[in-house]
């Protein structure tokens, strides 16, 4: 198995999402449904269905969307209300198109509730979950803002589980009322950058290497997916091999739609990590919450440096595994309007 990107490789964005075309992968177009085209490719003996969609709300639309100096708060709120209305319509359309392929779930345990401000937040791992849990902790009255911001990531994780109620804590009647009347929101990010972030945190940092829960995935990789046997380090390509094979499931790299089930829950806001400061500002102002959203250190790299990191990391991934990544996360790309970054075209 090659450890570098196979050549020649051309990744073409078709109507907003991804279509891989490379030696050994033959593609043929199939039926068209609504705004989405279903494609199939033959990889060895395995046939995989691909989705392509045209989205008016890709992350590129709002990334680094700094408000104009002349834009007042009312104008800002109107602009982002329109963005989220478009996203709602897009996600609804994609859900209707691919409903039979997307599993349903009536009860989502990741929903955190604040009754005072009437908000419901769904946690999507590796998408600023810790920062939002800090906000929920402050709103719960556990500690004041300054104290909560000083908590370690581990302490935040322990604290919200004790002091921030999940939707499952309420009676069936109360849950129904909350879901019908509260502002519900979730956050997503480009699946490629989310995968890289999960790998970096769990396999390439000192804290990650000490995390007991990750040891089993290290063992899986070392036993079945090790490419560089001369190194004890887990390489990104080896991690991707495991993920594509479906050999090590974990919430930090499971598809995002399986965390919050947007085809079953109507979210008022589906925020994009790439524009999180503005997205968070919109949610907090909409909910009359006078708090500053905490931006994690090192979270906001410039767009170009993020692209450089993605390009460097994914240059070690074979063409067949790039195709496998898209197949695994195809509904995340489709539902949330993400496209493949231009450096992969």
Tab-separated table of C-alpha atoms in Angstrom:
chain	number	residue	atom	x	y	z
A	1	UNK	CA	0.000	0.000	0.000
A	2	UNK	CA	1.501	3.345	-1.014
A	3	UNK	CA	2.160	5.873	1.703
A	4	UNK	CA	2.189	8.866	-0.642
A	5	UNK	CA	-0.654	10.194	-2.736
A	6	UNK	CA	-0.948	8.091	-5.870
A	7	UNK	CA	-0.305	9.796	-9.194
A	8	UNK	CA	-1.974	10.756	-11.343
A	9	UNK	CA	-4.813	11.868	-9.083
A	10	UNK	CA	-7.424	14.417	-9.817
A	11	UNK	CA	-10.108	15.268	-7.319
A	12	UNK	CA	-12.886	17.189	-9.033
A	13	UNK	CA	-15.585	19.070	-7.177
A	14	UNK	CA	-18.921	18.267	-8.806
A	15	UNK	CA	-21.853	20.519	-7.849
A	16	UNK	CA	-20.286	21.328	-4.522
A	17	UNK	CA	-18.937	18.000	-3.267
A	18	UNK	CA	-16.357	15.398	-4.196
A	19	UNK	CA	-15.725	13.000	-7.053
A	20	UNK	CA	-12.467	11.073	-7.095
A	21	UNK	CA	-10.995	9.990	-10.433
A	22	UNK	CA	-7.762	8.049	-10.439
A	23	UNK	CA	-6.051	4.933	-11.846
A	24	UNK	CA	-7.831	1.832	-10.554
A	25	UNK	CA	-11.043	3.699	-9.756
A	26	UNK	CA	-13.640	3.764	-12.496
A	27	UNK	CA	-16.624	6.058	-12.047
A	28	UNK	CA	-19.953	5.912	-13.763
A	29	UNK	CA	-22.866	8.280	-13.224
A	30	UNK	CA	-26.167	6.829	-12.097
A	31	UNK	CA	-29.583	8.198	-11.257
A	32	UNK	CA	-30.304	11.791	-10.286
A	33	UNK	CA	-32.440	12.628	-7.260
A	34	UNK	CA	-33.598	16.196	-6.680
A	35	UNK	CA	-30.454	18.363	-6.333
A	36	UNK	CA	-28.196	15.412	-5.518
A	37	UNK	CA	-26.528	13.049	-7.959
A	38	UNK	CA	-25.677	9.536	-6.920
A	39	UNK	CA	-22.408	8.198	-8.311
A	40	UNK	CA	-20.760	4.812	-8.017
A	41	UNK	CA	-17.161	3.780	-8.359
A	42	UNK	CA	-15.564	0.389	-8.613
A	43	UNK	CA	-12.552	-0.142	-6.346
A	44	UNK	CA	-11.339	-3.694	-6.689
A	45	UNK	CA	-14.411	-5.783	-5.949
A	46	UNK	CA	-16.083	-3.136	-3.840
A	47	UNK	CA	-18.725	-0.829	-5.254
A	48	UNK	CA	-19.421	2.352	-3.326
A	49	UNK	CA	-22.160	4.913	-3.784
A	50	UNK	CA	-21.120	8.562	-3.847
A	51	UNK	CA	-23.189	11.663	-3.334
A	52	UNK	CA	-22.736	15.060	-4.891
A	53	UNK	CA	-24.822	18.046	-3.932
A	54	UNK	CA	-25.098	21.681	-4.773
A	55	UNK	CA	-25.057	23.700	-1.576
A	56	UNK	CA	-25.632	27.453	-1.236
A	57	UNK	CA	-24.187	27.365	2.274
A	58	UNK	CA	-20.713	25.896	2.094
A	59	UNK	CA	-18.261	26.911	4.794
A	60	UNK	CA	-16.341	28.950	2.232
A	61	UNK	CA	-19.322	31.312	2.116
A	62	UNK	CA	-18.817	32.506	5.691
A	63	UNK	CA	-15.259	31.518	6.618
A	64	UNK	CA	-13.472	34.442	8.236
A	65	UNK	CA	-16.617	36.454	7.591
A	66	UNK	CA	-15.613	39.549	9.544
A	67	UNK	CA	-18.507	42.026	9.683
A	68	UNK	CA	-18.099	45.272	7.797
A	69	UNK	CA	-17.073	48.138	10.065
A	70	UNK	CA	-20.282	49.893	9.138
A	71	UNK	CA	-22.418	46.838	9.966
A	72	UNK	CA	-24.337	47.321	13.187
A	73	UNK	CA	-25.650	44.562	15.443
A	74	UNK	CA	-29.081	44.491	13.824
A	75	UNK	CA	-27.557	44.077	10.367
A	76	UNK	CA	-25.189	41.402	11.654
A	77	UNK	CA	-28.055	39.426	13.174
A	78	UNK	CA	-30.120	39.710	10.000
A	79	UNK	CA	-27.204	38.512	7.888
A	80	UNK	CA	-26.567	35.457	10.023
A	81	UNK	CA	-30.270	34.708	10.366
A	82	UNK	CA	-30.361	34.467	6.564
A	83	UNK	CA	-27.265	32.232	6.519
A	84	UNK	CA	-28.849	29.835	8.990
A	85	UNK	CA	-32.185	29.822	7.251
A	86	UNK	CA	-30.415	28.782	4.041
A	87	UNK	CA	-28.519	26.070	5.917
A	88	UNK	CA	-31.732	24.755	7.426
A	89	UNK	CA	-33.310	24.506	3.986
A	90	UNK	CA	-30.242	22.818	2.539
A	91	UNK	CA	-29.995	20.249	5.339
A	92	UNK	CA	-33.718	19.541	5.146
A	93	UNK	CA	-33.489	18.953	1.401
A	94	UNK	CA	-30.505	16.634	1.767
A	95	UNK	CA	-32.267	14.730	4.552
A	96	UNK	CA	-35.318	14.241	2.353
A	97	UNK	CA	-33.162	13.109	-0.551
A	98	UNK	CA	-31.100	10.554	1.399
A	99	UNK	CA	-33.481	9.703	4.235
A	100	UNK	CA	-33.477	5.980	3.532
A	101	UNK	CA	-29.670	5.887	3.814
A	102	UNK	CA	-29.425	7.892	7.044
A	103	UNK	CA	-30.285	6.137	10.324
A	104	UNK	CA	-32.854	7.665	12.657
A	105	UNK	CA	-32.675	8.208	16.386
A	106	UNK	CA	-35.509	9.453	18.558
A	107	UNK	CA	-33.460	10.330	21.633
A	108	UNK	CA	-30.057	12.047	21.422
A	109	UNK	CA	-28.188	11.960	24.739
A	110	UNK	CA	-25.694	14.634	23.648
A	111	UNK	CA	-28.272	17.402	24.017
A	112	UNK	CA	-27.416	19.806	26.878
A	113	UNK	CA	-30.123	22.129	28.202
A	114	UNK	CA	-30.237	25.535	29.866
A	115	UNK	CA	-33.757	26.396	30.973
A	116	UNK	CA	-33.134	30.039	31.886
A	117	UNK	CA	-32.032	31.007	28.395
A	118	UNK	CA	-34.074	28.288	26.670
A	119	UNK	CA	-31.233	26.775	24.654
A	120	UNK	CA	-30.334	23.217	23.686
A	121	UNK	CA	-26.787	22.490	22.587
A	122	UNK	CA	-25.790	19.259	20.865
A	123	UNK	CA	-22.183	18.214	21.378
A	124	UNK	CA	-20.186	17.276	18.290
A	125	UNK	CA	-16.753	16.032	19.412
A	126	UNK	CA	-13.772	17.909	17.923
A	127	UNK	CA	-15.906	20.949	17.078
A	128	UNK	CA	-15.272	23.349	20.000
A	129	UNK	CA	-17.197	21.139	22.389
A	130	UNK	CA	-15.072	22.174	25.381
A	131	UNK	CA	-15.635	25.870	24.685
A	132	UNK	CA	-19.403	25.428	24.515
A	133	UNK	CA	-19.377	23.295	27.650
A	134	UNK	CA	-17.618	26.169	29.417
A	135	UNK	CA	-20.463	28.467	28.374
A	136	UNK	CA	-23.058	25.947	29.564
A	137	UNK	CA	-21.256	25.619	32.902
A	138	UNK	CA	-21.318	29.398	33.443
A	139	UNK	CA	-25.007	29.511	32.565
A	140	UNK	CA	-25.691	26.671	35.003
A	141	UNK	CA	-24.339	28.805	37.865
A	142	UNK	CA	-21.595	26.305	38.702
A	143	UNK	CA	-18.890	28.986	38.780
A	144	UNK	CA	-18.434	32.473	37.392
A	145	UNK	CA	-17.032	33.116	33.923
A	146	UNK	CA	-13.446	33.784	35.031
A	147	UNK	CA	-13.331	30.656	37.184
A	148	UNK	CA	-14.750	28.415	34.471
A	149	UNK	CA	-12.297	29.734	31.892
A	150	UNK	CA	-9.434	28.677	34.158
A	151	UNK	CA	-10.623	25.058	34.377
A	152	UNK	CA	-8.555	22.434	32.585
A	153	UNK	CA	-10.139	20.480	29.751
A	154	UNK	CA	-10.382	17.436	32.038
A	155	UNK	CA	-12.123	19.479	34.746
A	156	UNK	CA	-14.573	20.924	32.238
A	157	UNK	CA	-15.429	17.400	31.106
A	158	UNK	CA	-16.045	16.240	34.668
A	159	UNK	CA	-17.955	19.362	35.699
A	160	UNK	CA	-20.506	19.647	32.913
A	161	UNK	CA	-21.553	16.028	33.473
A	162	UNK	CA	-22.503	16.953	37.044
A	163	UNK	CA	-23.883	20.459	36.623
A	164	UNK	CA	-25.343	20.732	33.105
A	165	UNK	CA	-28.531	18.703	32.541
A	166	UNK	CA	-28.923	16.481	29.500
A	167	UNK	CA	-32.274	16.311	27.739
A	168	UNK	CA	-32.687	12.771	29.075
A	169	UNK	CA	-32.963	14.135	32.632
A	170	UNK	CA	-36.387	15.647	31.915
A	171	UNK	CA	-39.784	13.964	31.755
A	172	UNK	CA	-41.187	12.983	28.381
A	173	UNK	CA	-43.673	15.858	28.497
A	174	UNK	CA	-40.971	18.380	29.441
A	175	UNK	CA	-38.625	17.060	26.722
A	176	UNK	CA	-41.339	17.570	24.152
A	177	UNK	CA	-41.863	21.155	25.313
A	178	UNK	CA	-38.123	21.898	25.306
A	179	UNK	CA	-37.562	20.514	21.821
A	180	UNK	CA	-40.553	22.430	20.462
A	181	UNK	CA	-39.798	25.830	21.981
A	182	UNK	CA	-36.090	26.196	22.845
A	183	UNK	CA	-33.346	27.374	20.478
A	184	UNK	CA	-31.476	24.266	19.351
A	185	UNK	CA	-27.974	24.426	17.897
A	186	UNK	CA	-25.046	22.247	16.909
A	187	UNK	CA	-21.663	22.848	15.297
A	188	UNK	CA	-19.884	21.105	12.442
A	189	UNK	CA	-16.556	21.419	10.633
A	190	UNK	CA	-14.893	20.203	7.460
A	191	UNK	CA	-14.597	16.411	7.888
A	192	UNK	CA	-11.004	16.471	6.620
A	193	UNK	CA	-9.810	19.017	9.185
A	194	UNK	CA	-11.829	17.289	11.922
A	195	UNK	CA	-10.073	13.995	11.195
A	196	UNK	CA	-6.679	15.685	11.297
A	197	UNK	CA	-7.586	17.396	14.564
A	198	UNK	CA	-8.681	14.090	16.125
A	199	UNK	CA	-5.437	12.419	15.068
A	200	UNK	CA	-3.301	15.302	16.335
A	201	UNK	CA	-4.962	15.450	19.741
A	202	UNK	CA	-5.251	11.730	20.376
A	203	UNK	CA	-2.126	10.323	18.734
A	204	UNK	CA	0.422	13.112	18.269
A	205	UNK	CA	0.392	14.981	21.605
A	206	UNK	CA	1.819	14.002	24.987
A	207	UNK	CA	-1.633	14.189	26.605
A	208	UNK	CA	-3.123	11.992	23.912
A	209	UNK	CA	-0.392	9.402	24.289
A	210	UNK	CA	-1.193	9.173	28.002
A	211	UNK	CA	-4.939	8.800	27.452
A	212	UNK	CA	-5.867	5.260	28.460
A	213	UNK	CA	-8.949	5.128	26.268
A	214	UNK	CA	-6.813	5.626	23.168
A	215	UNK	CA	-4.482	2.710	23.896
A	216	UNK	CA	-6.842	0.187	22.326
A	217	UNK	CA	-6.787	2.142	19.063
A	218	UNK	CA	-2.991	2.236	19.163
A	219	UNK	CA	-3.010	-1.510	19.549
A	220	UNK	CA	-5.428	-1.926	16.637
A	221	UNK	CA	-3.214	0.201	14.410
A	222	UNK	CA	0.015	-1.488	15.465
A	223	UNK	CA	-1.476	-4.913	14.861
A	224	UNK	CA	-3.352	-4.319	11.621
A	225	UNK	CA	-2.509	-1.008	9.971
A	226	UNK	CA	1.129	-0.248	10.697
A	227	UNK	CA	2.921	1.070	7.611
A	228	UNK	CA	6.181	2.248	9.134
A	229	UNK	CA	7.270	-0.643	11.362
A	230	UNK	CA	10.525	1.127	12.215
A	231	UNK	CA	8.688	3.846	14.155
A	232	UNK	CA	6.740	3.537	17.391
A	233	UNK	CA	4.795	6.682	16.554
A	234	UNK	CA	1.340	6.374	15.019
A	235	UNK	CA	1.438	8.133	11.664
A	236	UNK	CA	-1.517	9.975	10.169
A	237	UNK	CA	-1.737	7.554	7.237
A	238	UNK	CA	-1.930	4.626	9.668
A	239	UNK	CA	-4.727	6.322	11.606
A	240	UNK	CA	-6.623	6.951	8.371
A	241	UNK	CA	-6.179	3.298	7.360
A	242	UNK	CA	-7.924	2.263	10.584
A	243	UNK	CA	-10.729	4.825	10.210
A	244	UNK	CA	-11.479	3.908	6.604
A	245	UNK	CA	-11.514	0.212	7.476
A	246	UNK	CA	-14.017	0.910	10.254
A	247	UNK	CA	-11.844	-0.998	12.707
A	248	UNK	CA	-11.801	1.579	15.503
A	249	UNK	CA	-14.978	3.526	16.161
A	250	UNK	CA	-14.797	6.560	18.434
A	251	UNK	CA	-16.963	9.661	18.906
A	252	UNK	CA	-14.026	11.924	18.017
A	253	UNK	CA	-13.916	10.628	14.439
A	254	UNK	CA	-17.359	9.109	13.971
A	255	UNK	CA	-19.450	10.972	11.368
A	256	UNK	CA	-20.926	14.172	12.794
A	257	UNK	CA	-24.489	13.460	11.714
A	258	UNK	CA	-24.436	10.435	14.030
A	259	UNK	CA	-23.737	12.678	17.014
A	260	UNK	CA	-26.655	15.069	16.610
A	261	UNK	CA	-28.994	13.477	14.017
A	262	UNK	CA	-30.006	16.646	12.126
A	263	UNK	CA	-32.482	14.686	10.013
A	264	UNK	CA	-34.500	13.898	13.143
A	265	UNK	CA	-33.993	17.143	15.069
A	266	UNK	CA	-34.722	20.534	13.554
A	267	UNK	CA	-31.779	22.701	14.629
A	268	UNK	CA	-32.294	26.443	14.555
A	269	UNK	CA	-28.561	26.903	14.041
A	270	UNK	CA	-26.012	24.578	12.466
A	271	UNK	CA	-22.864	26.564	13.065
A	272	UNK	CA	-19.615	26.141	11.166
A	273	UNK	CA	-16.366	25.841	13.085
A	274	UNK	CA	-14.560	27.764	10.351
A	275	UNK	CA	-16.477	30.917	11.343
A	276	UNK	CA	-17.045	30.061	14.980
A	277	UNK	CA	-16.505	33.499	16.512
A	278	UNK	CA	-19.272	35.067	14.425
A	279	UNK	CA	-21.479	31.980	14.681
A	280	UNK	CA	-21.127	31.938	18.478
A	281	UNK	CA	-21.766	35.679	18.643
A	282	UNK	CA	-25.006	35.186	16.726
A	283	UNK	CA	-26.221	32.382	19.013
A	284	UNK	CA	-25.339	34.200	22.227
A	285	UNK	CA	-26.980	37.459	21.141
A	286	UNK	CA	-30.033	35.613	19.808
A	287	UNK	CA	-30.390	33.951	23.233
A	288	UNK	CA	-29.722	37.162	25.205
A	289	UNK	CA	-26.555	35.742	26.743
A	290	UNK	CA	-24.002	38.404	27.601
A	291	UNK	CA	-20.868	36.249	27.520
A	292	UNK	CA	-17.791	36.189	25.328
A	293	UNK	CA	-17.230	32.924	23.544
A	294	UNK	CA	-13.882	31.404	24.632
A	295	UNK	CA	-11.617	30.733	21.677
A	296	UNK	CA	-9.184	27.926	22.485
A	297	UNK	CA	-5.488	28.718	22.168
A	298	UNK	CA	-4.191	27.754	18.755
A	299	UNK	CA	-7.687	27.043	17.450
A	300	UNK	CA	-7.775	29.793	14.875
A	301	UNK	CA	-4.985	29.439	12.387
A	302	UNK	CA	-5.124	31.536	9.273
A	303	UNK	CA	-6.984	29.994	6.348
A	304	UNK	CA	-3.762	29.572	4.382
A	305	UNK	CA	-1.894	27.867	7.216
A	306	UNK	CA	-4.838	25.516	7.756
A	307	UNK	CA	-4.750	24.632	4.075
A	308	UNK	CA	-1.011	24.053	4.300
A	309	UNK	CA	-1.508	21.677	7.208
A	310	UNK	CA	-4.251	19.788	5.391
A	311	UNK	CA	-2.201	19.541	2.217
A	312	UNK	CA	0.862	18.265	4.051
A	313	UNK	CA	-1.081	15.730	6.109
A	314	UNK	CA	-3.229	14.357	3.304
A	315	UNK	CA	-0.301	14.091	0.879
A	316	UNK	CA	0.583	10.927	2.797
A	317	UNK	CA	-2.820	9.358	2.106
A	318	UNK	CA	-3.319	7.037	-0.858
A	319	UNK	CA	-5.920	7.836	-3.492
A	320	UNK	CA	-8.000	4.801	-2.549
A	321	UNK	CA	-8.075	5.872	1.088
A	322	UNK	CA	-9.009	9.432	0.144
A	323	UNK	CA	-11.951	7.905	-1.702
A	324	UNK	CA	-12.706	5.824	1.370
A	325	UNK	CA	-12.735	8.936	3.559
A	326	UNK	CA	-15.294	10.598	1.337
A	327	UNK	CA	-17.449	7.477	1.340
A	328	UNK	CA	-17.359	7.211	5.133
A	329	UNK	CA	-18.198	10.888	5.659
A	330	UNK	CA	-20.350	11.375	2.571
A	331	UNK	CA	-23.418	12.416	4.563
A	332	UNK	CA	-21.425	14.938	6.613
A	333	UNK	CA	-20.269	16.542	3.358
A	334	UNK	CA	-23.787	16.467	1.921
A	335	UNK	CA	-25.867	17.545	4.919
A	336	UNK	CA	-23.606	20.383	6.028
A	337	UNK	CA	-22.599	21.817	2.649
A	338	UNK	CA	-18.861	21.134	2.747
A	339	UNK	CA	-16.652	20.850	-0.292
A	340	UNK	CA	-13.163	19.503	-0.720
A	341	UNK	CA	-10.521	22.280	-0.353
A	342	UNK	CA	-9.108	23.565	-3.621
A	343	UNK	CA	-5.610	22.212	-2.939
A	344	UNK	CA	-6.938	18.690	-3.510
A	345	UNK	CA	-8.283	19.475	-7.001
